[in-house]
Amino acid sequence: MAIDRLQHMVADFVAKRGWEQFHTPKNLVMALTGEVGELSELFQWLTAEQGQTIMDDPAQRTKVEEEIADVFIYLLRLIDILQVDLVDAVEAKLRKNAERYPIEQVYGRAVKYSELEHD
């Protein structure tokens, strides 16, 4: 699977530099948060339309892709360190969300779980 391959590439990159000592869950979450902030910064003052077309500008596309890659690299490292099976976690979360957000109550609506009718 591609995720496993990427995890191994990241782990190898880290090991070759002796950085394992710095990759605690806390540090990785902090780094991940910082990278999400850098990605957010690219969109911060754009209009909704500008955000939709940001990838049309080659320079902006490169910046967005690099920040997304940074976010994903830290996330891959975190799930590796915490020994999370990402596929299982995503599948479980999607099942839970399917129960929490019934199609007939949410279709075409951006609503919070707390705003829905519950049995």
mmCIF file with all atom_site columns, N, CA and C in Angstrom, residues 23-47:
data_model
loop_
_atom_site.group_PDB
_atom_site.id
_atom_site.type_symbol
_atom_site.label_atom_id
_atom_site.label_alt_id
_atom_site.label_comp_id
_atom_site.label_asym_id
_atom_site.label_entity_id
_atom_site.label_seq_id
_atom_site.pdbx_PDB_ins_code
_atom_site.Cartn_x
_atom_site.Cartn_y
_atom_site.Cartn_z
_atom_site.occupancy
_atom_site.B_iso_or_equiv
_atom_site.pdbx_formal_charge
_atom_site.auth_seq_id
_atom_site.auth_comp_id
_atom_site.auth_asym_id
_atom_site.auth_atom_id
_atom_site.pdbx_PDB_model_num
ATOM 1  N N  . HIS A 1 23 ? 11.229  12.896 17.735 1.00 0.00 ? 23 HIS A N  1
ATOM 2  C CA . HIS A 1 23 ? 9.888   12.577 17.227 1.00 0.00 ? 23 HIS A CA 1
ATOM 3  C C  . HIS A 1 23 ? 9.021   11.904 18.280 1.00 0.00 ? 23 HIS A C  1
ATOM 4  N N  . THR A 1 24 ? 8.767   12.659 19.330 1.00 0.00 ? 24 THR A N  1
ATOM 5  C CA . THR A 1 24 ? 7.812   12.226 20.343 1.00 0.00 ? 24 THR A CA 1
ATOM 6  C C  . THR A 1 24 ? 6.421   12.607 19.844 1.00 0.00 ? 24 THR A C  1
ATOM 7  N N  . PRO A 1 25 ? 5.387   11.958 20.357 1.00 0.00 ? 25 PRO A N  1
ATOM 8  C CA . PRO A 1 25 ? 4.035   12.352 19.926 1.00 0.00 ? 25 PRO A CA 1
ATOM 9  C C  . PRO A 1 25 ? 3.763   13.845 20.117 1.00 0.00 ? 25 PRO A C  1
ATOM 10 N N  . LYS A 1 26 ? 4.174   14.393 21.264 1.00 0.00 ? 26 LYS A N  1
ATOM 11 C CA . LYS A 1 26 ? 3.943   15.820 21.505 1.00 0.00 ? 26 LYS A CA 1
ATOM 12 C C  . LYS A 1 26 ? 4.639   16.676 20.463 1.00 0.00 ? 26 LYS A C  1
ATOM 13 N N  . ASN A 1 27 ? 5.910   16.382 20.200 1.00 0.00 ? 27 ASN A N  1
ATOM 14 C CA . ASN A 1 27 ? 6.654   17.181 19.232 1.00 0.00 ? 27 ASN A CA 1
ATOM 15 C C  . ASN A 1 27 ? 6.069   17.061 17.837 1.00 0.00 ? 27 ASN A C  1
ATOM 16 N N  . LEU A 1 28 ? 5.644   15.870 17.476 1.00 0.00 ? 28 LEU A N  1
ATOM 17 C CA . LEU A 1 28 ? 5.063   15.672 16.143 1.00 0.00 ? 28 LEU A CA 1
ATOM 18 C C  . LEU A 1 28 ? 3.736   16.404 15.999 1.00 0.00 ? 28 LEU A C  1
ATOM 19 N N  . VAL A 1 29 ? 2.926   16.386 17.052 1.00 0.00 ? 29 VAL A N  1
ATOM 20 C CA . VAL A 1 29 ? 1.656   17.127 16.995 1.00 0.00 ? 29 VAL A CA 1
ATOM 21 C C  . VAL A 1 29 ? 1.924   18.618 16.891 1.00 0.00 ? 29 VAL A C  1
ATOM 22 N N  . MET A 1 30 ? 2.914   19.101 17.622 1.00 0.00 ? 30 MET A N  1
ATOM 23 C CA . MET A 1 30 ? 3.259   20.526 17.540 1.00 0.00 ? 30 MET A CA 1
ATOM 24 C C  . MET A 1 30 ? 3.749   20.879 16.135 1.00 0.00 ? 30 MET A C  1
ATOM 25 N N  . ALA A 1 31 ? 4.600   20.032 15.559 1.00 0.00 ? 31 ALA A N  1
ATOM 26 C CA . ALA A 1 31 ? 5.100   20.279 14.205 1.00 0.00 ? 31 ALA A CA 1
ATOM 27 C C  . ALA A 1 31 ? 3.959   20.223 13.191 1.00 0.00 ? 31 ALA A C  1
ATOM 28 N N  . LEU A 1 32 ? 3.068   19.267 13.360 1.00 0.00 ? 32 LEU A N  1
ATOM 29 C CA . LEU A 1 32 ? 1.912   19.131 12.476 1.00 0.00 ? 32 LEU A CA 1
ATOM 30 C C  . LEU A 1 32 ? 1.039   20.377 12.546 1.00 0.00 ? 32 LEU A C  1
ATOM 31 N N  . THR A 1 33 ? 0.813   20.858 13.745 1.00 0.00 ? 33 THR A N  1
ATOM 32 C CA . THR A 1 33 ? 0.018   22.070 13.932 1.00 0.00 ? 33 THR A CA 1
ATOM 33 C C  . THR A 1 33 ? 0.664   23.262 13.231 1.00 0.00 ? 33 THR A C  1
ATOM 34 N N  . GLY A 1 34 ? 1.975   23.378 13.366 1.00 0.00 ? 34 GLY A N  1
ATOM 35 C CA . GLY A 1 34 ? 2.691   24.464 12.698 1.00 0.00 ? 34 GLY A CA 1
ATOM 36 C C  . GLY A 1 34 ? 2.555   24.399 11.191 1.00 0.00 ? 34 GLY A C  1
ATOM 37 N N  . GLU A 1 35 ? 2.670   23.193 10.643 1.00 0.00 ? 35 GLU A N  1
ATOM 38 C CA . GLU A 1 35 ? 2.561   23.042 9.185  1.00 0.00 ? 35 GLU A CA 1
ATOM 39 C C  . GLU A 1 35 ? 1.140   23.312 8.701  1.00 0.00 ? 35 GLU A C  1
ATOM 40 N N  . VAL A 1 36 ? 0.133   22.924 9.478  1.00 0.00 ? 36 VAL A N  1
ATOM 41 C CA . VAL A 1 36 ? -1.247  23.252 9.114  1.00 0.00 ? 36 VAL A CA 1
ATOM 42 C C  . VAL A 1 36 ? -1.427  24.769 9.127  1.00 0.00 ? 36 VAL A C  1
ATOM 43 N N  . GLY A 1 37 ? -0.779  25.422 10.081 1.00 0.00 ? 37 GLY A N  1
ATOM 44 C CA . GLY A 1 37 ? -0.816  26.886 10.123 1.00 0.00 ? 37 GLY A CA 1
ATOM 45 C C  . GLY A 1 37 ? -0.204  27.505 8.877  1.00 0.00 ? 37 GLY A C  1
ATOM 46 N N  . GLU A 1 38 ? 0.911   26.934 8.411  1.00 0.00 ? 38 GLU A N  1
ATOM 47 C CA . GLU A 1 38 ? 1.550   27.452 7.198  1.00 0.00 ? 38 GLU A CA 1
ATOM 48 C C  . GLU A 1 38 ? 0.659   27.222 5.966  1.00 0.00 ? 38 GLU A C  1
ATOM 49 N N  . LEU A 1 39 ? -0.027  26.103 5.924  1.00 0.00 ? 39 LEU A N  1
ATOM 50 C CA . LEU A 1 39 ? -0.974  25.851 4.833  1.00 0.00 ? 39 LEU A CA 1
ATOM 51 C C  . LEU A 1 39 ? -2.139  26.838 4.914  1.00 0.00 ? 39 LEU A C  1
ATOM 52 N N  . SER A 1 40 ? -2.646  27.051 6.115  1.00 0.00 ? 40 SER A N  1
ATOM 53 C CA . SER A 1 40 ? -3.751  28.001 6.308  1.00 0.00 ? 40 SER A CA 1
ATOM 54 C C  . SER A 1 40 ? -3.367  29.406 5.874  1.00 0.00 ? 40 SER A C  1
ATOM 55 N N  . GLU A 1 41 ? -2.125  29.761 6.146  1.00 0.00 ? 41 GLU A N  1
ATOM 56 C CA . GLU A 1 41 ? -1.643  31.099 5.798  1.00 0.00 ? 41 GLU A CA 1
ATOM 57 C C  . GLU A 1 41 ? -1.759  31.376 4.301  1.00 0.00 ? 41 GLU A C  1
ATOM 58 N N  . LEU A 1 42 ? -1.595  30.352 3.485  1.00 0.00 ? 42 LEU A N  1
ATOM 59 C CA . LEU A 1 42 ? -1.698  30.536 2.031  1.00 0.00 ? 42 LEU A CA 1
ATOM 60 C C  . LEU A 1 42 ? -3.112  30.908 1.594  1.00 0.00 ? 42 LEU A C  1
ATOM 61 N N  . PHE A 1 43 ? -4.091  30.533 2.393  1.00 0.00 ? 43 PHE A N  1
ATOM 62 C CA . PHE A 1 43 ? -5.496  30.774 2.044  1.00 0.00 ? 43 PHE A CA 1
ATOM 63 C C  . PHE A 1 43 ? -6.118  31.902 2.877  1.00 0.00 ? 43 PHE A C  1
ATOM 64 N N  . GLN A 1 44 ? -5.414  32.361 3.883  1.00 0.00 ? 44 GLN A N  1
ATOM 65 C CA . GLN A 1 44 ? -5.983  33.237 4.912  1.00 0.00 ? 44 GLN A CA 1
ATOM 66 C C  . GLN A 1 44 ? -6.771  34.422 4.385  1.00 0.00 ? 44 GLN A C  1
ATOM 67 N N  . TRP A 1 45 ? -6.240  35.169 3.461  1.00 0.00 ? 45 TRP A N  1
ATOM 68 C CA . TRP A 1 45 ? -6.899  36.396 3.035  1.00 0.00 ? 45 TRP A CA 1
ATOM 69 C C  . TRP A 1 45 ? -7.515  36.284 1.649  1.00 0.00 ? 45 TRP A C  1
ATOM 70 N N  . LEU A 1 46 ? -7.640  35.059 1.156  1.00 0.00 ? 46 LEU A N  1
ATOM 71 C CA . LEU A 1 46 ? -8.250  34.872 -0.156 1.00 0.00 ? 46 LEU A CA 1
ATOM 72 C C  . LEU A 1 46 ? -9.764  34.876 -0.049 1.00 0.00 ? 46 LEU A C  1
ATOM 73 N N  . THR A 1 47 ? -10.403 35.319 -1.103 1.00 0.00 ? 47 THR A N  1
ATOM 74 C CA . THR A 1 47 ? -11.851 35.153 -1.176 1.00 0.00 ? 47 THR A CA 1
ATOM 75 C C  . THR A 1 47 ? -12.136 33.681 -1.455 1.00 0.00 ? 47 THR A C  1
#
